[in-house]
Short mmCIF file of C-alpha atoms in Angstrom, two decimals:
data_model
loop_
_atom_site.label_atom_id
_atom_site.label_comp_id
_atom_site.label_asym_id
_atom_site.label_seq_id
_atom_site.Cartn_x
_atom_site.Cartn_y
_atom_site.Cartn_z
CA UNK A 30 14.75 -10.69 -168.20
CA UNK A 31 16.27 -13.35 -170.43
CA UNK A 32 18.66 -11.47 -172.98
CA UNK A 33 19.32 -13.13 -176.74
CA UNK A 34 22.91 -14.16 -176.03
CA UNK A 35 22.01 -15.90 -172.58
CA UNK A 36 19.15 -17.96 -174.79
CA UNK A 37 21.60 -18.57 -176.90
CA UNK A 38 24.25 -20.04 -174.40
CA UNK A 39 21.64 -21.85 -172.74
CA UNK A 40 20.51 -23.48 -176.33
CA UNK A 41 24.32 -24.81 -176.90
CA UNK A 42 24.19 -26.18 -173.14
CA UNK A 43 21.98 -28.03 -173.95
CA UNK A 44 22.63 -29.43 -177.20
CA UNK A 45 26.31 -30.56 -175.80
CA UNK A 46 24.96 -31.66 -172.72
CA UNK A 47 22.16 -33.91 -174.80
CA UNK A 48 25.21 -34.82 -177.55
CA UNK A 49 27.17 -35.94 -174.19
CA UNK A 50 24.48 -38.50 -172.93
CA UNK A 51 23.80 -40.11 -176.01
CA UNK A 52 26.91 -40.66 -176.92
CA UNK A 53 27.57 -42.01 -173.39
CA UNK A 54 24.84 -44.42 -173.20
CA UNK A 55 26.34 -45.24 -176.83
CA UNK A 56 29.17 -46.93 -175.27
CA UNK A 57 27.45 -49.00 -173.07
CA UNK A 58 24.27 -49.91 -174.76
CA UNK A 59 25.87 -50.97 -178.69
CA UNK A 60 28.67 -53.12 -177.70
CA UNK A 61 25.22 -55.45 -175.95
CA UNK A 62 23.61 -55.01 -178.79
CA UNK A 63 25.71 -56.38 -180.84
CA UNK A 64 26.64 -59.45 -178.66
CA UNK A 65 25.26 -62.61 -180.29
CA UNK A 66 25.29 -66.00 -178.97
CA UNK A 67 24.52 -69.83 -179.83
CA UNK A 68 21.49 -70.86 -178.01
CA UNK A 69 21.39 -74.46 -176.75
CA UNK A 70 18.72 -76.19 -174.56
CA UNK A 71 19.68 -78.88 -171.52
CA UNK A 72 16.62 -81.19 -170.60
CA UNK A 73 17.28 -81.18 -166.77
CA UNK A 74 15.02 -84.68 -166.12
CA UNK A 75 13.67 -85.41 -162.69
CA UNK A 76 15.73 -82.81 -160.57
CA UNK A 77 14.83 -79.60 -159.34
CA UNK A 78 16.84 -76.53 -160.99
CA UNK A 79 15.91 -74.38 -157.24
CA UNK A 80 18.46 -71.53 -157.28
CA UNK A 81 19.16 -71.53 -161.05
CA UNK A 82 17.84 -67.86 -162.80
CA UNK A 83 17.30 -66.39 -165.74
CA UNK A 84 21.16 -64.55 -166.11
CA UNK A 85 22.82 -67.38 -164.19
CA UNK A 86 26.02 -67.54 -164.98
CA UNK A 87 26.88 -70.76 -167.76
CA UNK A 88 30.54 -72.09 -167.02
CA UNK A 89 33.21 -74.62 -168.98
CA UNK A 90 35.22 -75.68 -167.01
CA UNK A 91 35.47 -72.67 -164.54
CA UNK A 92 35.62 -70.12 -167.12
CA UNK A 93 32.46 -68.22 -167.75
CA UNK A 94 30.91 -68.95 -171.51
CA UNK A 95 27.09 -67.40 -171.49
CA UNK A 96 24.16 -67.15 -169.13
CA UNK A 97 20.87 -68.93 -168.53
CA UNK A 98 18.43 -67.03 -170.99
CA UNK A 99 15.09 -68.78 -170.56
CA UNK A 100 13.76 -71.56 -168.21
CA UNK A 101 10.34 -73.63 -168.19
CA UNK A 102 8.32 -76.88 -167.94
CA UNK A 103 8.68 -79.08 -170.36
CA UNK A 104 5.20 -79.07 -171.61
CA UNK A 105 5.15 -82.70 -173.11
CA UNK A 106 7.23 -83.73 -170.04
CA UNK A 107 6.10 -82.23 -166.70
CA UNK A 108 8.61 -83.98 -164.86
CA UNK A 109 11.51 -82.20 -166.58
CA UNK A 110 12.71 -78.53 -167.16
CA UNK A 111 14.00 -77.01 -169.95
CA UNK A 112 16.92 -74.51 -169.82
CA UNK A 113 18.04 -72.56 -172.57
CA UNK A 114 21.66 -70.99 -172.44
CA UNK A 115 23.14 -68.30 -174.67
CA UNK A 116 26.88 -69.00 -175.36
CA UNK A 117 29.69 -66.88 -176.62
CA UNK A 118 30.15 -66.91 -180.36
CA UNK A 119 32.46 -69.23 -181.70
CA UNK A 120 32.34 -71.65 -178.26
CA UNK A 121 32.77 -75.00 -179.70
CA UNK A 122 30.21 -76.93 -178.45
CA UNK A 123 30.60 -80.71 -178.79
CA UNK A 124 28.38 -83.32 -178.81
CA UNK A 125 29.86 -85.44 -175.77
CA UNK A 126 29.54 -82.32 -173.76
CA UNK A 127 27.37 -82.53 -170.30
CA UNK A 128 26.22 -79.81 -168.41
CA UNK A 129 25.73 -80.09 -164.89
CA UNK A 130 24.23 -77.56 -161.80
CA UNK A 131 27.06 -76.38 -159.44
CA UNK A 132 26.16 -74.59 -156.69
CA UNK A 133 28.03 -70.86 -156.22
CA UNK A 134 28.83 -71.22 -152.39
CA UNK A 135 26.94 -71.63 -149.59
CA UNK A 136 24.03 -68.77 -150.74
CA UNK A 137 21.83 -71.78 -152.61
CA UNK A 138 22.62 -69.83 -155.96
CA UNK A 139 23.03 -72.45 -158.73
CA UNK A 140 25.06 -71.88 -162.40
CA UNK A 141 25.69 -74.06 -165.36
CA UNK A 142 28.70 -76.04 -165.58
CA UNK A 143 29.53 -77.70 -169.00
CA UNK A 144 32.29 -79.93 -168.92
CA UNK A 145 33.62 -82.86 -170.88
CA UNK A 146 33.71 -82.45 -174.88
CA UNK A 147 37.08 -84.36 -176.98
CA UNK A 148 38.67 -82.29 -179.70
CA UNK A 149 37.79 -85.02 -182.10
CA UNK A 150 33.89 -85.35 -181.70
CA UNK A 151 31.34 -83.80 -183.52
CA UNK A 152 30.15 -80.27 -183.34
CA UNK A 153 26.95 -79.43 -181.80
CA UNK A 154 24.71 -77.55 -184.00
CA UNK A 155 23.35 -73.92 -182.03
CA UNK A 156 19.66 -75.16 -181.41
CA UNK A 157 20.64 -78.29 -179.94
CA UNK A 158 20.59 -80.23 -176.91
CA UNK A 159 23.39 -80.18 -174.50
CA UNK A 160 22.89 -83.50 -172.98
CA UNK A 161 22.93 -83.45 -168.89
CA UNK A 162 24.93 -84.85 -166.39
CA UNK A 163 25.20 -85.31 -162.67
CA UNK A 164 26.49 -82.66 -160.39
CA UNK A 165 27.68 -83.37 -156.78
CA UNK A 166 23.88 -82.63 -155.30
CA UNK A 167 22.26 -85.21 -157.69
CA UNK A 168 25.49 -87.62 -157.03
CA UNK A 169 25.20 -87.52 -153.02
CA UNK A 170 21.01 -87.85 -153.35
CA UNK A 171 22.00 -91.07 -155.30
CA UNK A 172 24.41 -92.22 -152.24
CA UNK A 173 21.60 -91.32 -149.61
CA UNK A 174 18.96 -93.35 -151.47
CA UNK A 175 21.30 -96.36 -152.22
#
């Protein structure tokens, strides 16, 4: 039989132990939370984005900036796909950026590489279109072609 005092014990076990994992799951669930990001869009035109995923890593320049947060068809342009990427706060985005698709190895994975962008020129407002560019698959389809 169960005596008061071991009901009792087993009552404060459990309270710490349930105090414990919230607080745990605390630290690694606000500081996501409260993570907020510029989203942009990139109008990838007449190229295939195979290996690029929602949570793909978005790059400048080598240095990691956001991920890929949404991807579809253009729906007034089937022949083009719409990316949307979530970038750090405060990432000054400028309006002679391009943003290309790198691949990550030899695995097929793709990620977004932004690169280009002058000190001087304009700031792109969150919402806007990061205009695309050509990365090394698109350039070397051009050479076999020509």
């Amino acid at each position: 039989m169960i005596t008061k005092e071991q009901k009792f014990r087993l009552g404060v076990f459990l309270f710490i132990a349930i105090l414990l994992t919230i607080a745990v799951l605390a630290v690694f669930i606000v500081p996501k939370l409260q993570e907020e990001g510029d989203t942009y869009f990139i109008n990838f035109k007449e190229m295939s984005v195979n290996g690029l995923n929602e949570g793909s890593d978005v790059k400048y320049q080598g240095v990691g900036i956001g991920k890929v947060s949404q991807m579809h068809v253009n729906p007034e342009d089937l022949s083009s796909i719409l990316v949307y990427v979530d970038l750090k706060k405060g990432f000054p985005v400028k309006k002679d950026m391009r943003a290309k698709l790198q691949y990550a190895g030899i695995t097929g994975l793709r990620f977004v590489e932004i690169s280009g962008g002058r000190t001087e020129c304009e700031d792109l407002e969150p919402g806007g279109e990061i205009l695309m560019g050509k990365g090394l698959g698109e350039k070397a389809e051009d050479i076999v072609l020509n």
